[in-house]
mmCIF file of C-alpha atoms and ligand atoms in Angstrom:
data_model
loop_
_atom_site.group_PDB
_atom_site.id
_atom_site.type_symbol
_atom_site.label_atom_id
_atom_site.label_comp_id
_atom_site.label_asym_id
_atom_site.label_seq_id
_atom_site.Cartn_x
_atom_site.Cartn_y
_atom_site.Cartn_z
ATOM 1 C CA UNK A 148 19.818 -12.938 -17.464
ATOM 2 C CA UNK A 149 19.370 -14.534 -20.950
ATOM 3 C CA UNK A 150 21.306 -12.011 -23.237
ATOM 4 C CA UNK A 151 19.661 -13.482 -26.715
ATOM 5 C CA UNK A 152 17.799 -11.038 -28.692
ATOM 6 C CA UNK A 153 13.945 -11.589 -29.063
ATOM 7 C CA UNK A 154 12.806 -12.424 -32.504
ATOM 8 C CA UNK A 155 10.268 -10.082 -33.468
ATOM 9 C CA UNK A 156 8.002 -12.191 -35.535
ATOM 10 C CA UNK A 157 8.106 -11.259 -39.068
ATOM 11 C CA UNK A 158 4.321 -12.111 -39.860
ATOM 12 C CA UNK A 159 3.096 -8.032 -38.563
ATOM 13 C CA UNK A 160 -0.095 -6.651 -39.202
ATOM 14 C CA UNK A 161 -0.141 -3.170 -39.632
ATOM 15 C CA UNK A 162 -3.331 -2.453 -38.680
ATOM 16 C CA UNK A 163 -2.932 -3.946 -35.194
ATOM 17 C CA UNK A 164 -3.788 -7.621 -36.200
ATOM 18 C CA UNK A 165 -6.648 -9.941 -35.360
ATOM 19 C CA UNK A 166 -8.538 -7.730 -33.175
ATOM 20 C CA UNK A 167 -6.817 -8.884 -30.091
ATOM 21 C CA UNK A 168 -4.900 -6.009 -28.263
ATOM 22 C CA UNK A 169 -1.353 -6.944 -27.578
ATOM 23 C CA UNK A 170 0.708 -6.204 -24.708
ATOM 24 C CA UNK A 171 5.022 -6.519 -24.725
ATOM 25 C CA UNK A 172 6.103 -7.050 -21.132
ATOM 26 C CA UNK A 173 9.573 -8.026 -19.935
ATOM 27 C CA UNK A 174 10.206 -12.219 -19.971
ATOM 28 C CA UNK A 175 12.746 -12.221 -17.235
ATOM 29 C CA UNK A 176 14.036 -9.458 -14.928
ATOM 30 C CA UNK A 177 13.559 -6.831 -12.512
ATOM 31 C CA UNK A 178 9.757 -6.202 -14.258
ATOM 32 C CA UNK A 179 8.796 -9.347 -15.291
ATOM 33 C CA UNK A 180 6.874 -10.349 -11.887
ATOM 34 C CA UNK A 181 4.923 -7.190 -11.379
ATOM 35 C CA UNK A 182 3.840 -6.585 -14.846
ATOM 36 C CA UNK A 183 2.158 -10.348 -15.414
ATOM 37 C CA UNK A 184 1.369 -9.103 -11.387
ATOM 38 C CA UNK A 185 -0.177 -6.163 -12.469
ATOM 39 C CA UNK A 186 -2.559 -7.595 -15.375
ATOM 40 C CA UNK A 187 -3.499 -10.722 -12.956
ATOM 41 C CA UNK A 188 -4.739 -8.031 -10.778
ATOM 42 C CA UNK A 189 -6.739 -6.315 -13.528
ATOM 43 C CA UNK A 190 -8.611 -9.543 -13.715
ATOM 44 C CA UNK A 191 -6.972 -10.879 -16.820
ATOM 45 C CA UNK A 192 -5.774 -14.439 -16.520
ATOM 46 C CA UNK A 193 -2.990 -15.732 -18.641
ATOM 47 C CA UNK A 194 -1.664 -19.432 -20.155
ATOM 48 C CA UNK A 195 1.954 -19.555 -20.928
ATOM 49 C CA UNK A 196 2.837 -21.372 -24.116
ATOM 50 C CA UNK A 197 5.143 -23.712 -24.328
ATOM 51 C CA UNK A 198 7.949 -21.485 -25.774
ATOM 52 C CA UNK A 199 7.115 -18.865 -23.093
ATOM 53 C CA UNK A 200 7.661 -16.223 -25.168
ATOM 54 C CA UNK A 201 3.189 -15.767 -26.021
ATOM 55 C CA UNK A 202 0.646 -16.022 -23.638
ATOM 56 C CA UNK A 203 -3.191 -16.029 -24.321
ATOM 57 C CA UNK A 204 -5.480 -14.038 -22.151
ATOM 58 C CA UNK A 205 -8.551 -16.506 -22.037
ATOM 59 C CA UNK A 206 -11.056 -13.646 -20.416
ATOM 60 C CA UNK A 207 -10.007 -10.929 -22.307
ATOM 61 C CA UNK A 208 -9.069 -10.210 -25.352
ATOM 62 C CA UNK A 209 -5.291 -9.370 -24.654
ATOM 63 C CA UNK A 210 -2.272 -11.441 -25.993
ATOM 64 C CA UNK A 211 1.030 -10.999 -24.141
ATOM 65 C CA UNK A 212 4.315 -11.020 -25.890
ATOM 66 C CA UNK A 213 7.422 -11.317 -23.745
ATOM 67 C CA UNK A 214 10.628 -10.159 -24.621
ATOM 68 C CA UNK A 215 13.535 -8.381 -23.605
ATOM 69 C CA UNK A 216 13.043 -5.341 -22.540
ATOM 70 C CA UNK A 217 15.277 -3.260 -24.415
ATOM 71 C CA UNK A 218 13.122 -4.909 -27.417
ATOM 72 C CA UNK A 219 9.525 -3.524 -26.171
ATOM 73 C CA UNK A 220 9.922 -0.108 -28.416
ATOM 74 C CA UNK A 221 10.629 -1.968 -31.906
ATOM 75 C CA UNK A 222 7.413 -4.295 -30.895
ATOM 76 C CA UNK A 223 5.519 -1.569 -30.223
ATOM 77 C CA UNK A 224 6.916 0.558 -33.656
ATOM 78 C CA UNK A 225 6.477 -2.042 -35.989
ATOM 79 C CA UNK A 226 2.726 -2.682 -34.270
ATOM 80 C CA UNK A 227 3.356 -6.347 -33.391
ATOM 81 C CA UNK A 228 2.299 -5.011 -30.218
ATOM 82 C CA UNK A 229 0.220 -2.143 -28.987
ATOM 83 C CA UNK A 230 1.216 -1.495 -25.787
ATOM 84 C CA UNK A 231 3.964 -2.112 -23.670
ATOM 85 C CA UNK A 232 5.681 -1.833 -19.806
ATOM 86 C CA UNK A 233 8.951 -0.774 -19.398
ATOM 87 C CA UNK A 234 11.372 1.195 -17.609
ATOM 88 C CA UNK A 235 11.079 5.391 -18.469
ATOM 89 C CA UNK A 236 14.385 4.445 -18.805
ATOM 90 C CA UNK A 237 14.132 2.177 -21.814
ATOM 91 C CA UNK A 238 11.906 4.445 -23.798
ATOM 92 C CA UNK A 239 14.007 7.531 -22.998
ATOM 93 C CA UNK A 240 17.097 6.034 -24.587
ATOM 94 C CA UNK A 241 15.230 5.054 -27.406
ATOM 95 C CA UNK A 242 14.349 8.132 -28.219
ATOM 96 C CA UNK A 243 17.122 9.679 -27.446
ATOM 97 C CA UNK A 244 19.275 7.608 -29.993
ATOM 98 C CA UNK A 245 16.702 7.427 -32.521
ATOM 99 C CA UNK A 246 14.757 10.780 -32.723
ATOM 100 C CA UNK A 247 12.472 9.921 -35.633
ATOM 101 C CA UNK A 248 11.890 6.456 -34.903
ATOM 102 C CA UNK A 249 10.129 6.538 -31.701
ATOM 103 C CA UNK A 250 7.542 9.610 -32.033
ATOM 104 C CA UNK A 251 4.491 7.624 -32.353
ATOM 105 C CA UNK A 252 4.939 6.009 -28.928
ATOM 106 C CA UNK A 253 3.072 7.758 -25.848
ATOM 107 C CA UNK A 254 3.592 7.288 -22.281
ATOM 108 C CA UNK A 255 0.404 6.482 -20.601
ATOM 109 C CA UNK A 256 0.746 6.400 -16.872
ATOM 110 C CA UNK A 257 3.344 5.752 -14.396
ATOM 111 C CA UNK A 258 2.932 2.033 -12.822
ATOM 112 C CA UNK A 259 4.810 2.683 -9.318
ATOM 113 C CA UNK A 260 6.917 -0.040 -9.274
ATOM 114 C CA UNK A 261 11.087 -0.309 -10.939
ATOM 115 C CA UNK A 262 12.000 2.762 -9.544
ATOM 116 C CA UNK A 263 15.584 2.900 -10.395
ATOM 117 C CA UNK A 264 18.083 6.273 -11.394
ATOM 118 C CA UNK A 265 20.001 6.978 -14.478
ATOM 119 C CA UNK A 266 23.015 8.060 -12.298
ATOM 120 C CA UNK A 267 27.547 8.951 -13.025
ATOM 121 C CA UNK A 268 29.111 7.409 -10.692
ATOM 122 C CA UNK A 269 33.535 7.121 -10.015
ATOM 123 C CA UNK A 270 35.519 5.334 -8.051
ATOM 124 C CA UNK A 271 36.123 6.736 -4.466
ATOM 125 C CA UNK A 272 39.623 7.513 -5.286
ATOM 126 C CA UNK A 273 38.535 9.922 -8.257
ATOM 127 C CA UNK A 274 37.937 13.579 -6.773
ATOM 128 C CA UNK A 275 34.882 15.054 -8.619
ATOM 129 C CA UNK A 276 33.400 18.549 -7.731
ATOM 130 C CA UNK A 277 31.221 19.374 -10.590
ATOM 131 C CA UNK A 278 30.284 17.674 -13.734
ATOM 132 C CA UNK A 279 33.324 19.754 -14.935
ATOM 133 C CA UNK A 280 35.447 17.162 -13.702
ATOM 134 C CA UNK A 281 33.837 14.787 -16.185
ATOM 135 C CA UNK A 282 35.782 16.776 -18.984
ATOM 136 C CA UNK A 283 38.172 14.743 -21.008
ATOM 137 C CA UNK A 284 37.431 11.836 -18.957
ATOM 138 C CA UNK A 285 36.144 8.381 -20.322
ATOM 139 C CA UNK A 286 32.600 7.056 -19.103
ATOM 140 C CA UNK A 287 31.367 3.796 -19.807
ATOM 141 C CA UNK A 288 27.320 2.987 -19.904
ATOM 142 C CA UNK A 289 24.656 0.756 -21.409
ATOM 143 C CA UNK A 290 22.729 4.106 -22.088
ATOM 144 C CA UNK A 291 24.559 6.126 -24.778
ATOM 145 C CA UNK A 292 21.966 8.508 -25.955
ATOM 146 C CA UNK A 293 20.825 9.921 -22.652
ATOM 147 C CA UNK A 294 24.338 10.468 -21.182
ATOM 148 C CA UNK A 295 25.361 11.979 -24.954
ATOM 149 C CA UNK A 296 22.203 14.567 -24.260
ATOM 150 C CA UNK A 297 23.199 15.554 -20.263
ATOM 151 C CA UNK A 298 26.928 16.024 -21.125
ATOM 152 C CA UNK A 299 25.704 18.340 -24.605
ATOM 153 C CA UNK A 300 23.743 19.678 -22.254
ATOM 154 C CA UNK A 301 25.805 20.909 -19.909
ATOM 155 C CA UNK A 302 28.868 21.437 -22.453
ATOM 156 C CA UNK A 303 31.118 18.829 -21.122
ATOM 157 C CA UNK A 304 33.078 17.066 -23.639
ATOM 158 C CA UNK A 305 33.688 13.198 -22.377
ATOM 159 C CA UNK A 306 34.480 10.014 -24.509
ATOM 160 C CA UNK A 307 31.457 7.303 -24.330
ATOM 161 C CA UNK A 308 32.238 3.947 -24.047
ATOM 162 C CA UNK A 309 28.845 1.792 -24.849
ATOM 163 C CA UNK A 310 28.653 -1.815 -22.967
ATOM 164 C CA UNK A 311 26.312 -3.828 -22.639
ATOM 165 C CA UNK A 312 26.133 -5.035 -19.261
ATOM 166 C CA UNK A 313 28.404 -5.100 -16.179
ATOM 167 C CA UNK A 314 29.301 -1.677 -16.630
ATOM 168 C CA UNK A 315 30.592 -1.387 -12.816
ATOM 169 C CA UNK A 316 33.524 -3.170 -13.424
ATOM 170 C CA UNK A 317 34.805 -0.984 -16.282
ATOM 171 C CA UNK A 318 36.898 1.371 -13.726
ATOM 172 C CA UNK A 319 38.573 -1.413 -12.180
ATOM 173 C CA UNK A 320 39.450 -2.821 -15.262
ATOM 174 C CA UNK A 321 40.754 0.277 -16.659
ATOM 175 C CA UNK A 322 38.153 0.502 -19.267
ATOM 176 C CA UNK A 323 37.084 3.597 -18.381
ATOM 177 C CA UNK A 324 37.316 6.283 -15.792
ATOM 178 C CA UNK A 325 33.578 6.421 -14.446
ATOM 179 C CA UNK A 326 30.486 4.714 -15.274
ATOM 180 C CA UNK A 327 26.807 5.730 -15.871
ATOM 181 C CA UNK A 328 24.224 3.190 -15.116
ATOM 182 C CA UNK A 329 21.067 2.401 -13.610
ATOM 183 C CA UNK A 330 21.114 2.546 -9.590
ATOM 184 C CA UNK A 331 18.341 1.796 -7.262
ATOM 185 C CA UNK A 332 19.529 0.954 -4.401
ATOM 186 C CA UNK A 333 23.128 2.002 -4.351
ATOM 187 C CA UNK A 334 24.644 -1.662 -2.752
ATOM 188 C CA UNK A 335 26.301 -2.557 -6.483
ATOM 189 C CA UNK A 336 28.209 1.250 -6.727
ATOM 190 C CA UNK A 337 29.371 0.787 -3.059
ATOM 191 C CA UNK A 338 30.718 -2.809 -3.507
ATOM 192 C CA UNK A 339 32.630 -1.974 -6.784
ATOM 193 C CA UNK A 340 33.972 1.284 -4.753
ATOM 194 C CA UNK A 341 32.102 3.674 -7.083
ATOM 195 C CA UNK A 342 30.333 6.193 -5.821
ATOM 196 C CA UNK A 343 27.170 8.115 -6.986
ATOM 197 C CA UNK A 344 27.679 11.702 -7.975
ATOM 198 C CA UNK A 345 25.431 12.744 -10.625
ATOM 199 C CA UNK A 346 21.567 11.830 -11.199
ATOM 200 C CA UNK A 347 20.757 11.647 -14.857
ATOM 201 C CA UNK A 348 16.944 11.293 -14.684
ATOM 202 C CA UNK A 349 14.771 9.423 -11.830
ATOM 203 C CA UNK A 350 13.098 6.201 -13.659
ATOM 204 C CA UNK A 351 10.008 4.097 -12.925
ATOM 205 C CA UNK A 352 8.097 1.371 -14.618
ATOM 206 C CA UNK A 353 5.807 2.589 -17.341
ATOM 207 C CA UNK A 354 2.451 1.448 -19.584
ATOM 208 C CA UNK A 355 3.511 2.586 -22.871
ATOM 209 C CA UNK A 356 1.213 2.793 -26.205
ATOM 210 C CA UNK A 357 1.762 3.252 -29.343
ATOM 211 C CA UNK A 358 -0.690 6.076 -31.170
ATOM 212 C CA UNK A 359 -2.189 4.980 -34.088
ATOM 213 C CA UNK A 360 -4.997 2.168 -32.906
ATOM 214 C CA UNK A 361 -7.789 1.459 -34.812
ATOM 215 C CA UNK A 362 -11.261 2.148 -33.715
ATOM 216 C CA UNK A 363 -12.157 -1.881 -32.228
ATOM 217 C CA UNK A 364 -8.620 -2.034 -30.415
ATOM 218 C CA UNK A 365 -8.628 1.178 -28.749
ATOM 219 C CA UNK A 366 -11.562 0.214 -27.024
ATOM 220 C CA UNK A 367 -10.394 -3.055 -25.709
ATOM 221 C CA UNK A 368 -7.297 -0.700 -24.642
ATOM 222 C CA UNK A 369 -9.432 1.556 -22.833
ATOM 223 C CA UNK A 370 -11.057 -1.160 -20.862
ATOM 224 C CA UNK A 371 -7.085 -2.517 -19.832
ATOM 225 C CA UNK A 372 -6.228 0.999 -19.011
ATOM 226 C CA UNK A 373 -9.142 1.495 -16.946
ATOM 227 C CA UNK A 374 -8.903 -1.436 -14.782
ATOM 228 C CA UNK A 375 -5.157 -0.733 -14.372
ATOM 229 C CA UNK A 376 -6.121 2.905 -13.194
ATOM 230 C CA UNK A 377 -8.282 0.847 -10.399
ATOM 231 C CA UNK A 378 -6.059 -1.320 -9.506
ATOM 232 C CA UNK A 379 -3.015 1.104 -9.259
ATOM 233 C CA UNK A 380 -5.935 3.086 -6.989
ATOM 234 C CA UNK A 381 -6.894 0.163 -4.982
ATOM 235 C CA UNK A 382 -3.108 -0.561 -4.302
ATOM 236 C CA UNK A 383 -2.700 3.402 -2.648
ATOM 237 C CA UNK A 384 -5.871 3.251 -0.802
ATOM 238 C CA UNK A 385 -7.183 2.174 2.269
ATOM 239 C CA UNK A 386 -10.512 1.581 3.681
ATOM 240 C CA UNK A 387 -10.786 2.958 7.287
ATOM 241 C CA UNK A 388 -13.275 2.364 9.724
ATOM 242 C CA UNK A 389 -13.392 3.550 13.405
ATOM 243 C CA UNK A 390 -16.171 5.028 15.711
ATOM 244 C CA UNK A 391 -16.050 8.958 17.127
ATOM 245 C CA UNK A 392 -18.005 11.158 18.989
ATOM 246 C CA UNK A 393 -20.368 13.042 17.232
ATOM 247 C CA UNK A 394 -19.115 16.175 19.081
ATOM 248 C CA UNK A 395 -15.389 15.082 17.714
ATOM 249 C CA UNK A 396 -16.578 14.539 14.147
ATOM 250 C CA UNK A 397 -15.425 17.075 12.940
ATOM 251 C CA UNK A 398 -11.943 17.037 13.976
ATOM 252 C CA UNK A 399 -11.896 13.430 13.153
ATOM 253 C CA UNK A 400 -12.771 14.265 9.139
ATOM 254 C CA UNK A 401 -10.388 16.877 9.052
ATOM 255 C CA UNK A 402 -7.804 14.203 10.253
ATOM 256 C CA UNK A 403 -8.508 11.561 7.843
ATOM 257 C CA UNK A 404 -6.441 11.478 4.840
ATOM 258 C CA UNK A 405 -6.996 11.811 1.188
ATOM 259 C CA UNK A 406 -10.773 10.943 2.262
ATOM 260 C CA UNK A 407 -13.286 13.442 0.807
ATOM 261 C CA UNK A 408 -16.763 12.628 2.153
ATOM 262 C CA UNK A 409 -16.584 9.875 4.646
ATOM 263 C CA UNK A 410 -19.970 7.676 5.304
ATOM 264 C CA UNK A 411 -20.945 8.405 8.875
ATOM 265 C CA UNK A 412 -23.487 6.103 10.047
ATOM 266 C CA UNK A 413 -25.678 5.524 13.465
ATOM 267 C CA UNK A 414 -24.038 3.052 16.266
ATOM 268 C CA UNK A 415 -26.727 1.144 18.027
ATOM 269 C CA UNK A 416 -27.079 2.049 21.973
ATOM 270 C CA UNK A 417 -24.864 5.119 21.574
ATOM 271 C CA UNK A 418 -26.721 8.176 21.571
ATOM 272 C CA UNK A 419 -22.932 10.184 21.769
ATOM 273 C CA UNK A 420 -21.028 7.964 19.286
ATOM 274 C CA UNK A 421 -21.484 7.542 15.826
ATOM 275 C CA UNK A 422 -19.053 4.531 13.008
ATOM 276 C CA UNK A 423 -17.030 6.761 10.225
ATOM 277 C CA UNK A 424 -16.208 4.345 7.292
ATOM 278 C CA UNK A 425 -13.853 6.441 4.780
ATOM 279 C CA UNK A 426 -11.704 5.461 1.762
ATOM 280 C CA UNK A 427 -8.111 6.978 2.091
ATOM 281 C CA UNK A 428 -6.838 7.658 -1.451
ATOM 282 C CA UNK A 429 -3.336 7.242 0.411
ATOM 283 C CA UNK A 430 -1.496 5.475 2.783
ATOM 284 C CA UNK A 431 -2.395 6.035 6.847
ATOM 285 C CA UNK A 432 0.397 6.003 8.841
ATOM 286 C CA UNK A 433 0.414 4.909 12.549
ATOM 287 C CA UNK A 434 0.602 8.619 13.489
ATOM 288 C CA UNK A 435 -2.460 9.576 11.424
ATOM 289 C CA UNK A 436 -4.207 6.790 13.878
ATOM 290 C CA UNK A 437 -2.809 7.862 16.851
ATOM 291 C CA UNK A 438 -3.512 11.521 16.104
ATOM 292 C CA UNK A 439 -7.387 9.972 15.549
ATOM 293 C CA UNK A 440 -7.220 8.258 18.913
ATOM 294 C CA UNK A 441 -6.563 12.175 20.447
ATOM 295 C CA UNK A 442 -9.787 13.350 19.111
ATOM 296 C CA UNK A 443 -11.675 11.052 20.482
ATOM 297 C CA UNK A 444 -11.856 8.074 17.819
ATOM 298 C CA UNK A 445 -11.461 4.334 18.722
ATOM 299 C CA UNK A 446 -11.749 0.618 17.643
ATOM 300 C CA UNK A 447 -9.747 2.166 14.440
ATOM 301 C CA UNK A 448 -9.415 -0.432 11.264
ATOM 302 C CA UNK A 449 -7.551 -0.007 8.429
ATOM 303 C CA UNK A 450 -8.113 -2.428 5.503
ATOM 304 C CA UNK A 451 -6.799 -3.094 2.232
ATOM 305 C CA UNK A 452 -8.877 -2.873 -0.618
ATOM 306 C CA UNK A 453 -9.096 -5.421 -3.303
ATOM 307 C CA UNK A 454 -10.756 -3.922 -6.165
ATOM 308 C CA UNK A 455 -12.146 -0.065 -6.782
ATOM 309 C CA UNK A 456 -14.207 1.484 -9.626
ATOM 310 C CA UNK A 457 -16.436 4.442 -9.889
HETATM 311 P P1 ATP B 189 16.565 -7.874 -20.368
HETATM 312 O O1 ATP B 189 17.106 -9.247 -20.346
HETATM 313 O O2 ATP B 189 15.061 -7.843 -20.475
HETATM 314 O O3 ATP B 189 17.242 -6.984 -21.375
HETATM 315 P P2 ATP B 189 17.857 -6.178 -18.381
HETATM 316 O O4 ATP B 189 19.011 -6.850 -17.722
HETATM 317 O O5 ATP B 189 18.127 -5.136 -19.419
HETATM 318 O O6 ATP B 189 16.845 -7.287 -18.900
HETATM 319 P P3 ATP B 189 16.731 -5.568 -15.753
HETATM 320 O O7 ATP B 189 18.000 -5.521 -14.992
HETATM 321 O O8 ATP B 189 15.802 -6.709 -15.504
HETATM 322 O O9 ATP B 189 16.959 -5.420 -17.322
HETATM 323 O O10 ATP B 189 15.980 -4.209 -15.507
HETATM 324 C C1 ATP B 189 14.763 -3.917 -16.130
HETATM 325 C C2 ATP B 189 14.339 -2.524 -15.738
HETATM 326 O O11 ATP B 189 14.181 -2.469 -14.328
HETATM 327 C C3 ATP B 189 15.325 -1.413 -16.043
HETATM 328 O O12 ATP B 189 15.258 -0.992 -17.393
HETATM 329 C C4 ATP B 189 14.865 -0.329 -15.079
HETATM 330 O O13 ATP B 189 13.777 0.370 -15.630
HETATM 331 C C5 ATP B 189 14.375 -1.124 -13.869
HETATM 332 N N1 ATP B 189 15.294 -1.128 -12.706
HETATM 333 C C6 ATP B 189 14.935 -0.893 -11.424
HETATM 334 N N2 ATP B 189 15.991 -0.955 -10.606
HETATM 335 C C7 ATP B 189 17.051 -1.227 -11.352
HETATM 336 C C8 ATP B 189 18.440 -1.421 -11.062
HETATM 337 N N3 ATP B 189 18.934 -1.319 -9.846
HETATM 338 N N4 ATP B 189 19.249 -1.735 -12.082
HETATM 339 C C9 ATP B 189 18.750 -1.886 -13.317
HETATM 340 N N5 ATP B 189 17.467 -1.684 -13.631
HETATM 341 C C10 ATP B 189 16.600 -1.358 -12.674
HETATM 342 ZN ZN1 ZN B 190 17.528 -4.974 -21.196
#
């Protein structure tokens, strides 16, 4: 991953610019894809420019910066941008390193995707019982400020080592005793014979904003936020269809889930059966369709659904 620092460009306008919104979204990594993902499904199309660092939205009015992630929380600070996506994780250490700076940035909603874990991890030859064995013991981690608040927390006294990257080789290379980074699925710890023993905080992809918009760009902001709201409701939900017995129907509503008032509509030539055509507000599971077949229901579809507003 390109380790250069973004340039924030030095031309800001305080009052939130040209009456575009702008949105800070990771260039390259773990986010990128599903955040440009995630706006292409709210209907916004983008053109990269040249330098790949802008794009334009040409049916909305939404520019997109992209930068480093660890940069999103200046952009959005110094009001070159308005809103951001980026790891709980990111903003967290922010503001736990800087507990002035970052007050005036809010997080909106939680985007279901990044899910990673702050977690302490040692080496499988290290015996740990309690995060009392982390006393006098050095930890190395790319996220300073949060481990600095657990370990005051709990009144542990450890030495911090700070590194950038690669922090899963520091035990090996004697550069520290244990590590704290950012796990998801566990395969990196196990291969550099670490092991996981302590969870920080549990970490997800996030739209952040920062609080002081004026009047015109809040409202373009509203529109973005609503049409992610749909889409990240769209993405959960499922449109069912199927056809039961009147004399099962209730049995079969009580069975459908996340579905409050299903649309229940005549099938021609069946005086006995009747269609049910219900939007799940979360996933069904083959069991939920087999425990619909009991009572009685059949031909049973389960769609996805594209686009949802109310
Ligand atoms: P950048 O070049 O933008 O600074 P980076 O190397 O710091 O990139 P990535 O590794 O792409 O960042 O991770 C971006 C975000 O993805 C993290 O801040 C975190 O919120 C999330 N994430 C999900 N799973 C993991 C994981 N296993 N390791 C690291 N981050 C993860
Ligand atoms: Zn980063």
């Amino acid at each position: 991953m390109d380790r250069t620092t973004s340039t924030i460009p030095l031309s800001t306008n305080p009052i939130n610019g040209d009456g575009r919104l702008k949105i800070a979204l990771q260039k390259s990594g773990r986010l990128s894809e599903m955040s440009v993902g995630l706006l292409e499904k709210a209907g916004i199309s983008l053109t990269k420019s040249r330098d790949q660092l802008f794009c334009r939205a040409h049916n909305f009015p939404l520019d997109v910066f992209l930068v480093r992630d660890d940069d999103i929380p200046a952009f959005l600070v110094t009001d070159v941008c308005q809103v951001g996506i980026m790891g709980q994780n990111v903003l967290w250490e922010k503001q736990a390193l800087f507990t002035e700076k970052y007050t005036t940035l809010e997080e909106v909603i939680a985007l279901g995707f990044g899910h990673c874990r702050l977690s302490i991890a040692a080496p499988t030859s290290f015996t740990y019982n309690s995060v009392e064995s982390l006393n006098g013991k050095t930890i190395a981690t790319s996220y300073s400020g949060l481990l600095a608040t657990y370990l005051r927390d709990r009144g542990v006294e450890a030495d911090i080592v700070t590194m950038e990257g690669a922090v899963e080789v520091a035990p090996r290379t004697h550069l520290a005793d244990l590590i704290c980074d950012l796990v998801s699925t566990g395969n990196t710890l196990t291969s550099n014979g670490l092991q996981e023993q302590e969870v920080i905080l549990q970490s997800q992809a996030i739209l952040v904003k920062n609080s002081n918009l004026n009047e015109d760009i809040q409202v373009i902001y509203e529109k973005l936020l609503s049409r992610i709201r749909a889409v990240l409701r769209a993405d959960n939900s499922r449109y069912i269809m199927l056809n039961s017995p009147i004399a099962a129907l209730d049995s079969i509503k009580a069975v459908l889930p996340g579905s409050a008032s299903p649309t229940v509509m005549p099938l021609q030539g069946r005086e006995d059966m009747v269609a049910v055509h219900a939007v799940c507000e979360e996933e069904v599971f083959w069991t939920t369709m087999e425990e619909l077949q009991r009572n009685g229901a059949n031909s049973i579809l389960v769609v996805p659904i594209e686009k949802m507003l109310d």
